[in-house]
Amino acid sequence: MQQIGIGLAGLGTVGGGVFKHLTKNRILLMERLGLELVVRKIAVRDVAKARAVAAPAELMTTSWRDLVEDPGVRIVVELMGGTDAALELVLSAIAKGKIVVTGNKALLAEHGREIFKAAAKYQVPVFFEAAAAGGVPIIKSIREAFIGNHIQSIHGIINGTSNYILTRMTASGMGFEDALAEAQRMGFAEADPALDVNGWDAAHKAIILASLAYGFWVGTDKIYVEGIERITAEDIRFAGELGYCVKLLAIIKADEKGEIEARVHPALIPRSHVLASVNGVFNAIAVRGDVVGDTLFYGCGAGQDPTASAVISDLAEAAAALESPRRGFGFTPHALYGNCKPISSVVSEYYLRIAVVDKPGVLAQVAGILGELNIGISSVIQPEAQEGESVPLVLMIHYATNDQMQTALARIAGLSVVKRPPRMIRVENLA
Ligand code: NAP
Ligand code: HSE
């Protein structure tokens, strides 16, 4: 049987999973592919390190360049992480005509344009199923299954760590810091969970999904990103009283003029929507296309085995591409879309919590400011709660631009009856 040589850069969580499952399911893959995927070299930082998944010593090297230079390696799998050595490795592998498979969302989000330009120049595909939502096959679905669709919207819960934190805050009423500490104890959050909680891990994945959906590489400066650090158990409770739950949501949409929005931020979503029941570390993505209508994907967005499953699917596709060269190289740019709306002009609904002095006329002052700015209120509640010398006033706001809301917030914050800067969370009704 024909053998295809693979160079594995990284034998950590994901690389270890890939090696383990290529070995375990070798016969199954041979039966299905009609060829054998053989790991010929593995690059790591430290060959002496004790590993849960061990590989034969003769395969190991500390130089990723050995993979690129080895004529027996036809597919390079980049699972090192980071954006420096990883970029060098990917570009040099492409220049050598080796197909690249990567799960590196930060690398693609930051350097996707450059990488796919090189891929097209050298006619070498780059596959990246593991770079968004781990084991959930969302990349192939957008790229292949929905090829005949204009993508109207994508709504995704695509960071497992933040979803775990929000799920625990909702279920137990615990605060953000306690839920984060628990996520770290359970091994879900990274030792440095910054990118998970500040929204950027989800933003990297959203950039990849938006770029695939709309045919131009979305820059990191074109996506609006807000994390979950300022979400309080109190906001989650009030949202619940209004029939909503709070999720870190990636929202990608095109309007009728073909302008797109790409944003990641906490959002109130109706508790009756299927995305509201996506709990813990699970990911889910709802995609609406003009031909297919509504679709939903759900599964494990991270971890050794689910992510290895995605990488192995790319390896199968890479092997097929070696057999019969293809037209596409992983990302096909086109000019049907191209503009991203700035967040200031994005229209949304909002939840507003204002700490006010408990006396008559306060609601009228707040409503007056909103009315002057032509912003409609859809409901008001004054929950039973004391916030020091103030009480919370919670308003649900009809459609307004982010710009209008920022003006309103600044004016409301200036009222003498308002004790702290108002808290605003966007609402996505997912209609
Ligand atoms: P990891 O556990 O830290 O593993 C990284 C591996 O790369 C290690 O084996 C390390 O060697 C090796 N490495 C790092 N820099 C290197 C260099 N300059 N030269 C040679 N080897 C180098 O990371 P991971 O969690 O597997 O993640 C890998 C990639 O997959 C990242 O881009 C990540 O974003 C992405 N990803 C991860 C997950 C997940 O659930 N973990 C899910 C989806 C995507 P040593 O072992 O010697 O240190
Ligand atoms: N830190 C990421 C998450 C890992 O929590 O979803 C997978 O990309």
Short mmCIF file of C-alpha atoms and ligand atoms in Angstrom, two decimals:
data_model
loop_
_atom_site.label_atom_id
_atom_site.label_comp_id
_atom_site.label_asym_id
_atom_site.label_seq_id
_atom_site.Cartn_x
_atom_site.Cartn_y
_atom_site.Cartn_z
CA MET A 1 0.00 0.00 0.00
CA GLN A 2 1.19 3.52 -0.80
CA GLN A 3 2.59 5.38 2.20
CA ILE A 4 2.26 9.15 2.73
CA GLY A 5 4.94 10.65 4.99
CA ILE A 6 3.86 13.11 7.65
CA GLY A 7 5.98 15.53 9.68
CA LEU A 8 4.39 16.37 13.03
CA ALA A 9 5.49 19.67 14.56
CA GLY A 10 4.39 19.40 18.18
CA LEU A 11 3.67 16.39 20.40
CA GLY A 12 1.72 18.23 23.09
CA THR A 13 -2.01 18.00 23.79
CA VAL A 14 -3.13 17.93 20.15
CA GLY A 15 0.00 16.53 18.48
CA GLY A 16 0.03 13.70 21.05
CA GLY A 17 -3.62 12.99 20.24
CA VAL A 18 -2.92 12.89 16.51
CA PHE A 19 -0.02 10.46 16.96
CA LYS A 20 -2.03 8.28 19.35
CA HIS A 21 -5.09 8.00 17.08
CA LEU A 22 -3.13 7.59 13.84
CA THR A 23 -1.51 4.59 15.54
CA LYS A 24 -4.72 3.25 17.14
CA ASN A 25 -6.93 3.62 14.02
CA ARG A 26 -4.21 2.81 11.48
CA ILE A 27 -6.07 -0.12 9.90
CA LEU A 28 -9.38 1.75 9.72
CA LEU A 29 -7.68 4.68 8.00
CA MET A 30 -5.86 2.39 5.57
CA GLU A 31 -9.15 0.69 4.66
CA ARG A 32 -10.90 4.00 4.13
CA LEU A 33 -8.10 5.90 2.39
CA GLY A 34 -6.48 3.11 0.42
CA LEU A 35 -3.10 4.41 1.60
CA GLU A 36 -1.13 4.59 4.83
CA LEU A 37 -0.44 7.79 6.75
CA VAL A 38 3.02 7.35 8.30
CA VAL A 39 4.58 9.80 10.77
CA ARG A 40 8.20 10.13 9.65
CA LYS A 41 9.41 12.92 11.97
CA ILE A 42 8.21 14.73 15.07
CA ALA A 43 9.53 18.11 16.21
CA VAL A 44 9.33 19.15 19.87
CA ARG A 45 11.18 21.66 22.04
CA ASP A 46 12.54 19.07 24.47
CA VAL A 47 13.08 15.46 23.36
CA ALA A 48 13.90 14.36 26.94
CA LYS A 49 10.52 15.44 28.30
CA ALA A 50 8.33 12.68 29.82
CA ARG A 51 5.19 12.41 27.67
CA ALA A 52 1.79 10.81 28.14
CA VAL A 53 1.96 9.84 24.46
CA ALA A 54 5.42 8.51 23.67
CA ALA A 55 6.81 8.22 20.15
CA PRO A 56 9.88 6.24 18.96
CA ALA A 57 13.08 8.17 19.78
CA GLU A 58 14.34 7.89 16.19
CA LEU A 59 11.41 10.04 14.97
CA MET A 60 12.14 12.91 17.36
CA THR A 61 13.98 16.12 16.58
CA THR A 62 14.20 19.56 18.16
CA SER A 63 14.30 21.30 14.79
CA TRP A 64 11.08 21.80 12.84
CA ARG A 65 13.31 22.52 9.82
CA ASP A 66 14.09 18.78 9.68
CA LEU A 67 10.44 18.20 8.74
CA VAL A 68 10.55 20.71 5.93
CA GLU A 69 13.86 19.40 4.58
CA ASP A 70 12.92 15.69 4.71
CA PRO A 71 11.94 14.56 1.18
CA GLY A 72 9.94 11.72 2.76
CA VAL A 73 7.62 14.23 4.46
CA ARG A 74 4.81 15.31 2.12
CA ILE A 75 2.41 16.76 4.70
CA VAL A 76 3.55 19.03 7.54
CA VAL A 77 1.24 19.24 10.55
CA GLU A 78 1.81 22.39 12.59
CA LEU A 79 0.65 21.87 16.19
CA MET A 80 3.28 23.94 18.02
CA GLY A 81 1.11 27.01 18.71
CA GLY A 82 2.41 30.59 18.78
CA THR A 83 2.78 32.79 15.75
CA ASP A 84 6.55 33.17 15.19
CA ALA A 85 8.16 29.76 14.57
CA ALA A 86 4.75 28.47 13.43
CA LEU A 87 4.56 31.10 10.67
CA GLU A 88 8.12 30.38 9.55
CA LEU A 89 7.39 26.65 9.48
CA VAL A 90 4.13 27.01 7.54
CA LEU A 91 5.59 29.39 4.94
CA SER A 92 8.72 27.31 4.41
CA ALA A 93 6.71 24.08 4.11
CA ILE A 94 4.44 25.71 1.50
CA ALA A 95 7.47 27.01 -0.41
CA LYS A 96 8.80 23.44 -0.47
CA GLY A 97 5.48 22.21 -1.92
CA LYS A 98 4.42 20.35 1.24
CA ILE A 99 0.75 20.39 2.17
CA VAL A 100 0.16 22.04 5.53
CA VAL A 101 -2.35 21.05 8.23
CA THR A 102 -2.65 23.36 11.24
CA GLY A 103 -4.89 23.86 14.25
CA ASN A 104 -3.38 27.24 15.03
CA LYS A 105 -6.23 29.76 15.13
CA ALA A 106 -4.05 32.65 16.34
CA LEU A 107 -1.64 32.09 13.44
CA LEU A 108 -4.43 32.03 10.84
CA ALA A 109 -6.28 34.99 12.35
CA GLU A 110 -3.14 37.12 12.34
CA HIS A 111 -1.42 35.85 9.20
CA GLY A 112 -4.14 34.15 7.15
CA ARG A 113 -3.88 36.59 4.26
CA GLU A 114 -0.13 35.97 3.87
CA ILE A 115 -0.42 32.21 4.33
CA PHE A 116 -3.17 31.75 1.72
CA LYS A 117 -1.37 34.06 -0.71
CA ALA A 118 1.64 31.76 -0.45
CA ALA A 119 -0.62 28.69 -0.72
CA ALA A 120 -2.07 30.01 -4.00
CA LYS A 121 1.37 31.03 -5.31
CA TYR A 122 2.87 27.57 -4.73
CA GLN A 123 -0.44 25.76 -5.40
CA VAL A 124 -0.22 24.01 -2.04
CA PRO A 125 -3.35 23.47 0.07
CA VAL A 126 -3.50 24.46 3.74
CA PHE A 127 -6.11 22.66 5.89
CA PHE A 128 -7.25 23.92 9.28
CA GLU A 129 -10.35 22.09 10.55
CA ALA A 130 -8.97 22.03 14.13
CA ALA A 131 -8.56 25.81 14.23
CA ALA A 132 -12.23 26.51 15.02
CA ALA A 133 -14.50 24.55 17.36
CA GLY A 134 -12.14 21.56 17.75
CA GLY A 135 -13.95 18.34 16.85
CA VAL A 136 -16.97 20.09 15.29
CA PRO A 137 -16.59 19.99 11.48
CA ILE A 138 -17.56 23.61 10.92
CA ILE A 139 -14.74 24.58 8.53
CA LYS A 140 -15.51 21.86 5.99
CA SER A 141 -19.21 22.57 6.35
CA ILE A 142 -18.85 26.26 5.52
CA ARG A 143 -16.25 25.65 2.82
CA GLU A 144 -17.85 22.62 1.17
CA ALA A 145 -21.33 21.70 2.41
CA PHE A 146 -22.60 25.28 2.10
CA ILE A 147 -20.70 26.20 -1.07
CA GLY A 148 -23.97 27.06 -2.85
CA ASN A 149 -25.13 29.44 -0.11
CA HIS A 150 -24.75 33.07 0.71
CA ILE A 151 -24.12 32.78 4.45
CA GLN A 152 -26.62 35.08 6.12
CA SER A 153 -25.47 34.61 9.69
CA ILE A 154 -23.28 32.58 11.99
CA HIS A 155 -23.87 32.60 15.74
CA GLY A 156 -21.32 30.60 17.70
CA ILE A 157 -20.41 29.62 21.23
CA ILE A 158 -16.81 28.87 20.32
CA ASN A 159 -14.82 29.23 23.52
CA GLY A 160 -15.35 26.32 25.88
CA THR A 161 -13.62 27.92 28.86
CA SER A 162 -15.78 31.05 28.92
CA ASN A 163 -18.89 28.94 28.34
CA TYR A 164 -17.94 26.80 31.33
CA ILE A 165 -17.45 29.92 33.48
CA LEU A 166 -20.80 31.45 32.46
CA THR A 167 -22.57 28.10 32.91
CA ARG A 168 -21.24 27.79 36.47
CA MET A 169 -22.08 31.42 37.30
CA THR A 170 -25.63 30.78 36.05
CA ALA A 171 -26.12 27.48 37.85
CA SER A 172 -24.61 28.38 41.21
CA GLY A 173 -24.69 32.17 41.41
CA MET A 174 -20.91 32.22 41.97
CA GLY A 175 -18.87 35.23 40.84
CA PHE A 176 -16.57 35.40 37.79
CA GLU A 177 -13.32 34.97 39.76
CA ASP A 178 -14.57 31.86 41.60
CA ALA A 179 -15.88 30.29 38.38
CA LEU A 180 -12.58 30.99 36.62
CA ALA A 181 -10.63 29.43 39.50
CA GLU A 182 -12.88 26.37 39.27
CA ALA A 183 -12.33 26.14 35.47
CA GLN A 184 -8.58 26.21 36.11
CA ARG A 185 -8.82 23.53 38.82
CA MET A 186 -10.84 21.32 36.46
CA GLY A 187 -8.11 21.77 33.80
CA PHE A 188 -10.41 23.56 31.30
CA ALA A 189 -8.86 27.04 31.41
CA GLU A 190 -5.24 27.56 30.46
CA ALA A 191 -2.73 28.49 33.19
CA ASP A 192 -2.94 31.91 31.51
CA PRO A 193 -6.62 32.12 30.60
CA ALA A 194 -6.37 35.70 29.25
CA LEU A 195 -7.36 34.92 25.64
CA ASP A 196 -10.27 32.75 26.78
CA VAL A 197 -11.86 35.33 29.05
CA ASN A 198 -10.99 38.48 27.09
CA GLY A 199 -12.74 37.11 24.00
CA TRP A 200 -9.70 36.85 21.72
CA ASP A 201 -9.60 33.05 21.47
CA ALA A 202 -13.19 33.15 20.20
CA ALA A 203 -12.30 36.15 18.01
CA HIS A 204 -9.47 34.23 16.31
CA LYS A 205 -11.95 31.46 15.45
CA ALA A 206 -14.60 34.00 14.38
CA ILE A 207 -12.10 35.65 12.02
CA ILE A 208 -11.52 32.27 10.36
CA LEU A 209 -15.25 31.54 10.04
CA ALA A 210 -16.06 35.04 8.76
CA SER A 211 -13.22 34.92 6.22
CA LEU A 212 -14.40 31.56 4.87
CA ALA A 213 -18.02 32.67 4.79
CA TYR A 214 -17.38 35.95 2.98
CA GLY A 215 -14.32 35.29 0.83
CA PHE A 216 -11.94 37.94 2.14
CA TRP A 217 -9.51 37.63 5.03
CA VAL A 218 -10.96 39.66 7.91
CA GLY A 219 -8.26 41.65 9.71
CA THR A 220 -7.86 41.50 13.49
CA ASP A 221 -8.64 45.24 13.49
CA LYS A 222 -12.03 44.62 11.84
CA ILE A 223 -13.58 42.48 14.54
CA TYR A 224 -15.15 43.91 17.71
CA VAL A 225 -14.09 41.96 20.80
CA GLU A 226 -15.29 42.14 24.39
CA GLY A 227 -14.69 39.43 27.01
CA ILE A 228 -16.67 38.10 29.96
CA GLU A 229 -14.53 39.55 32.76
CA ARG A 230 -17.10 42.17 33.74
CA ILE A 231 -20.14 39.89 33.73
CA THR A 232 -21.59 39.62 37.24
CA ALA A 233 -23.76 36.93 38.80
CA GLU A 234 -26.29 39.72 39.36
CA ASP A 235 -26.56 40.48 35.63
CA ILE A 236 -26.99 36.78 34.92
CA ARG A 237 -29.79 36.62 37.52
CA PHE A 238 -31.60 39.70 36.17
CA ALA A 239 -31.24 38.37 32.61
CA GLY A 240 -32.84 35.13 33.84
CA GLU A 241 -35.79 37.09 35.30
CA LEU A 242 -36.28 38.59 31.82
CA GLY A 243 -36.18 35.16 30.09
CA TYR A 244 -32.57 35.30 28.87
CA CYS A 245 -29.22 33.71 29.62
CA VAL A 246 -25.76 35.19 29.07
CA LYS A 247 -23.33 33.62 26.59
CA LEU A 248 -20.06 34.72 25.00
CA LEU A 249 -21.27 34.84 21.41
CA ALA A 250 -19.46 35.16 18.11
CA ILE A 251 -21.77 36.94 15.69
CA ILE A 252 -21.01 37.05 11.97
CA LYS A 253 -23.57 38.50 9.57
CA ALA A 254 -23.97 40.09 6.17
CA ASP A 255 -26.63 42.72 5.49
CA GLU A 256 -28.58 43.21 2.27
CA LYS A 257 -25.83 45.55 0.95
CA GLY A 258 -23.21 42.85 1.51
CA GLU A 259 -21.53 44.66 4.42
CA ILE A 260 -20.50 42.24 7.12
CA GLU A 261 -20.26 42.43 10.88
CA ALA A 262 -17.90 40.31 12.92
CA ARG A 263 -18.07 40.62 16.67
CA VAL A 264 -17.47 38.62 19.83
CA HIS A 265 -19.03 39.78 23.07
CA PRO A 266 -21.23 38.62 25.93
CA ALA A 267 -24.86 38.61 24.82
CA LEU A 268 -28.24 37.94 26.35
CA ILE A 269 -29.93 35.23 24.29
CA PRO A 270 -33.48 33.91 24.82
CA ARG A 271 -33.55 30.95 27.19
CA SER A 272 -35.89 29.23 24.73
CA HIS A 273 -33.25 29.23 21.94
CA VAL A 274 -31.29 26.03 21.40
CA LEU A 275 -27.95 27.84 21.91
CA ALA A 276 -29.05 28.67 25.47
CA SER A 277 -28.85 24.98 26.36
CA VAL A 278 -25.22 24.66 25.25
CA ASN A 279 -23.52 24.35 28.62
CA GLY A 280 -20.12 23.65 30.11
CA VAL A 281 -17.16 23.38 27.76
CA PHE A 282 -19.29 22.47 24.73
CA ASN A 283 -19.30 24.56 21.56
CA ALA A 284 -22.20 25.15 19.18
CA ILE A 285 -22.56 27.09 15.96
CA ALA A 286 -25.80 28.06 14.23
CA VAL A 287 -25.34 28.81 10.53
CA ARG A 288 -28.05 30.29 8.31
CA GLY A 289 -27.63 30.11 4.56
CA ASP A 290 -29.91 31.50 1.86
CA VAL A 291 -30.38 28.04 0.36
CA VAL A 292 -30.04 25.63 3.27
CA GLY A 293 -31.87 27.72 5.90
CA ASP A 294 -31.00 27.09 9.54
CA THR A 295 -28.40 24.53 10.61
CA LEU A 296 -26.80 23.74 13.95
CA PHE A 297 -23.48 22.15 14.91
CA TYR A 298 -22.67 20.99 18.45
CA GLY A 299 -19.77 19.19 20.07
CA CYS A 300 -16.43 19.32 21.86
CA GLY A 301 -14.55 22.44 20.85
CA ALA A 302 -11.26 21.51 22.49
CA GLY A 303 -9.24 18.75 24.08
CA GLN A 304 -6.87 16.10 22.85
CA ASP A 305 -9.21 13.63 21.21
CA PRO A 306 -11.83 15.88 19.56
CA THR A 307 -9.11 18.15 18.16
CA ALA A 308 -7.07 15.17 16.93
CA SER A 309 -10.19 13.94 15.12
CA ALA A 310 -10.31 17.24 13.19
CA VAL A 311 -6.59 17.09 12.34
CA ILE A 312 -6.91 13.51 11.08
CA SER A 313 -9.81 14.52 8.82
CA ASP A 314 -7.51 17.16 7.33
CA LEU A 315 -4.77 14.56 6.88
CA ALA A 316 -7.19 12.41 4.89
CA GLU A 317 -8.08 15.41 2.72
CA ALA A 318 -4.42 16.30 2.30
CA ALA A 319 -3.63 12.74 1.20
CA ALA A 320 -6.46 12.92 -1.35
CA ALA A 321 -5.11 16.26 -2.61
CA LEU A 322 -1.70 14.63 -3.20
CA GLU A 323 -3.43 12.00 -5.35
CA SER A 324 -5.44 14.45 -7.43
CA PRO A 325 -4.45 18.11 -7.32
CA ARG A 326 -7.30 20.51 -6.53
CA ARG A 327 -8.46 23.93 -7.53
CA GLY A 328 -8.86 25.36 -4.01
CA PHE A 329 -6.07 25.75 -1.48
CA GLY A 330 -8.13 25.79 1.72
CA PHE A 331 -9.45 29.33 1.33
CA THR A 332 -10.81 30.74 -1.92
CA PRO A 333 -10.92 34.52 -1.98
CA HIS A 334 -13.57 36.34 -4.01
CA ALA A 335 -14.83 39.89 -4.32
CA LEU A 336 -18.55 39.56 -3.53
CA TYR A 337 -18.09 40.99 -0.05
CA GLY A 338 -15.28 43.05 1.39
CA ASN A 339 -16.47 45.67 3.87
CA CYS A 340 -16.73 45.23 7.62
CA LYS A 341 -19.06 47.54 9.52
CA PRO A 342 -17.46 49.38 12.45
CA ILE A 343 -19.09 48.50 15.78
CA SER A 344 -20.29 52.12 16.12
CA SER A 345 -22.82 51.61 13.30
CA VAL A 346 -23.88 48.08 14.24
CA VAL A 347 -27.54 47.95 15.32
CA SER A 348 -28.47 45.78 18.28
CA GLU A 349 -30.81 45.45 21.23
CA TYR A 350 -29.45 46.04 24.74
CA TYR A 351 -29.76 45.22 28.43
CA LEU A 352 -28.93 48.14 30.68
CA ARG A 353 -28.40 48.01 34.44
CA ILE A 354 -28.17 51.33 36.18
CA ALA A 355 -27.40 51.81 39.88
CA VAL A 356 -29.77 54.60 40.91
CA VAL A 357 -30.88 56.41 44.04
CA ASP A 358 -34.26 54.99 45.06
CA LYS A 359 -36.50 58.05 44.76
CA PRO A 360 -39.38 59.21 42.53
CA GLY A 361 -38.59 60.69 39.10
CA VAL A 362 -35.41 58.70 38.45
CA LEU A 363 -36.90 56.51 35.73
CA ALA A 364 -38.31 59.63 34.04
CA GLN A 365 -34.81 61.21 33.89
CA VAL A 366 -33.29 58.08 32.34
CA ALA A 367 -36.21 57.60 29.94
CA GLY A 368 -35.96 61.29 28.98
CA ILE A 369 -32.35 60.89 27.82
CA LEU A 370 -33.17 57.75 25.85
CA GLY A 371 -36.24 59.43 24.32
CA GLU A 372 -34.23 62.49 23.23
CA LEU A 373 -31.82 60.16 21.44
CA ASN A 374 -34.73 58.32 19.80
CA ILE A 375 -33.95 55.09 21.66
CA GLY A 376 -37.00 52.98 22.60
CA ILE A 377 -37.39 51.04 25.86
CA SER A 378 -39.05 47.64 25.55
CA SER A 379 -39.29 46.79 29.25
CA VAL A 380 -38.20 47.98 32.69
CA ILE A 381 -37.76 46.06 35.92
CA GLN A 382 -36.60 47.23 39.31
CA PRO A 383 -35.49 43.99 40.94
CA GLU A 384 -35.45 43.59 44.72
CA ALA A 385 -31.77 44.23 45.34
CA GLN A 386 -29.65 46.75 47.17
CA GLU A 387 -26.35 47.93 45.67
CA GLY A 388 -24.87 49.94 48.57
CA GLU A 389 -26.78 53.24 48.66
CA SER A 390 -28.45 52.48 45.34
CA VAL A 391 -30.89 50.08 43.75
CA PRO A 392 -30.65 48.51 40.30
CA LEU A 393 -32.84 49.74 37.47
CA VAL A 394 -32.86 47.29 34.57
CA LEU A 395 -34.03 48.33 31.12
CA MET A 396 -34.34 46.39 27.88
CA ILE A 397 -33.66 48.64 24.90
CA HIS A 398 -35.06 48.34 21.38
CA TYR A 399 -32.82 48.50 18.32
CA ALA A 400 -30.21 51.28 18.42
CA THR A 401 -26.72 51.73 17.03
CA ASN A 402 -23.75 51.26 19.35
CA ASP A 403 -22.98 54.94 18.75
CA GLN A 404 -26.42 56.02 19.99
CA MET A 405 -26.01 53.82 23.06
CA GLN A 406 -22.55 55.19 23.90
CA THR A 407 -23.96 58.74 23.80
CA ALA A 408 -26.89 57.68 25.99
CA LEU A 409 -24.62 55.89 28.48
CA ALA A 410 -22.38 58.94 28.86
CA ARG A 411 -25.38 61.18 29.52
CA ILE A 412 -27.04 58.74 31.94
CA ALA A 413 -23.74 58.35 33.84
CA GLY A 414 -23.72 62.14 34.31
CA LEU A 415 -27.08 62.16 36.17
CA SER A 416 -26.66 62.90 39.90
CA VAL A 417 -29.12 60.05 40.73
CA VAL A 418 -26.86 57.51 38.98
CA LYS A 419 -24.23 56.10 41.33
CA ARG A 420 -21.97 54.08 39.01
CA PRO A 421 -21.31 53.87 35.26
CA PRO A 422 -24.26 51.96 33.70
CA ARG A 423 -23.66 48.36 32.67
CA MET A 424 -24.64 47.50 29.09
CA ILE A 425 -24.83 44.00 27.55
CA ARG A 426 -26.01 43.47 23.98
CA VAL A 427 -29.07 41.31 23.36
CA GLU A 428 -29.26 38.88 20.43
CA ASN A 429 -32.77 37.60 19.93
CA LEU A 430 -31.66 35.11 17.24
CA ALA A 431 -34.88 35.50 15.26
P1 NAP B 1 0.92 22.19 23.59
O1 NAP B 1 0.30 21.11 24.42
O2 NAP B 1 1.59 23.31 24.30
O3 NAP B 1 1.94 21.50 22.59
C1 NAP B 1 2.82 22.23 21.81
C2 NAP B 1 3.86 21.27 21.23
O4 NAP B 1 4.67 21.97 20.32
C3 NAP B 1 4.80 20.67 22.29
O5 NAP B 1 5.04 19.33 21.99
C4 NAP B 1 6.09 21.50 22.13
O6 NAP B 1 7.26 20.78 22.47
C5 NAP B 1 6.07 21.79 20.66
N1 NAP B 1 6.75 23.05 20.29
C6 NAP B 1 6.44 24.30 20.66
N2 NAP B 1 7.28 25.20 20.10
C7 NAP B 1 8.13 24.47 19.35
C8 NAP B 1 9.23 24.81 18.52
N3 NAP B 1 9.61 26.09 18.34
N4 NAP B 1 9.90 23.83 17.89
C9 NAP B 1 9.52 22.53 18.04
N5 NAP B 1 8.48 22.14 18.82
C10 NAP B 1 7.79 23.11 19.45
O7 NAP B 1 -0.18 22.87 22.63
P2 NAP B 1 -1.56 22.23 22.14
O8 NAP B 1 -2.61 22.45 23.18
O9 NAP B 1 -1.33 20.86 21.64
O10 NAP B 1 -1.94 23.22 20.93
C11 NAP B 1 -1.30 23.15 19.69
C12 NAP B 1 -2.03 24.02 18.69
O11 NAP B 1 -3.36 23.52 18.52
C13 NAP B 1 -2.18 25.49 19.12
O12 NAP B 1 -2.07 26.31 18.01
C14 NAP B 1 -3.59 25.53 19.70
O13 NAP B 1 -4.18 26.82 19.60
C15 NAP B 1 -4.30 24.57 18.79
N6 NAP B 1 -5.49 23.98 19.38
C16 NAP B 1 -5.45 23.42 20.60
C17 NAP B 1 -6.59 22.85 21.14
C18 NAP B 1 -6.56 22.19 22.48
O14 NAP B 1 -7.61 21.72 22.92
N7 NAP B 1 -5.42 22.10 23.15
C19 NAP B 1 -7.78 22.88 20.41
C20 NAP B 1 -7.79 23.45 19.13
C21 NAP B 1 -6.64 24.00 18.62
P3 NAP B 1 7.53 20.23 23.97
O15 NAP B 1 6.50 19.17 24.16
O16 NAP B 1 8.91 19.71 23.95
O17 NAP B 1 7.33 21.41 24.87
N1 HSE B 2 -9.07 27.57 25.11
C1 HSE B 2 -9.92 27.11 24.05
C2 HSE B 2 -11.35 26.96 24.58
C3 HSE B 2 -9.36 25.81 23.55
O1 HSE B 2 -11.56 27.07 25.80
O2 HSE B 2 -12.27 26.79 23.80
C4 HSE B 2 -9.79 25.42 22.19
O3 HSE B 2 -9.55 26.33 21.20
#
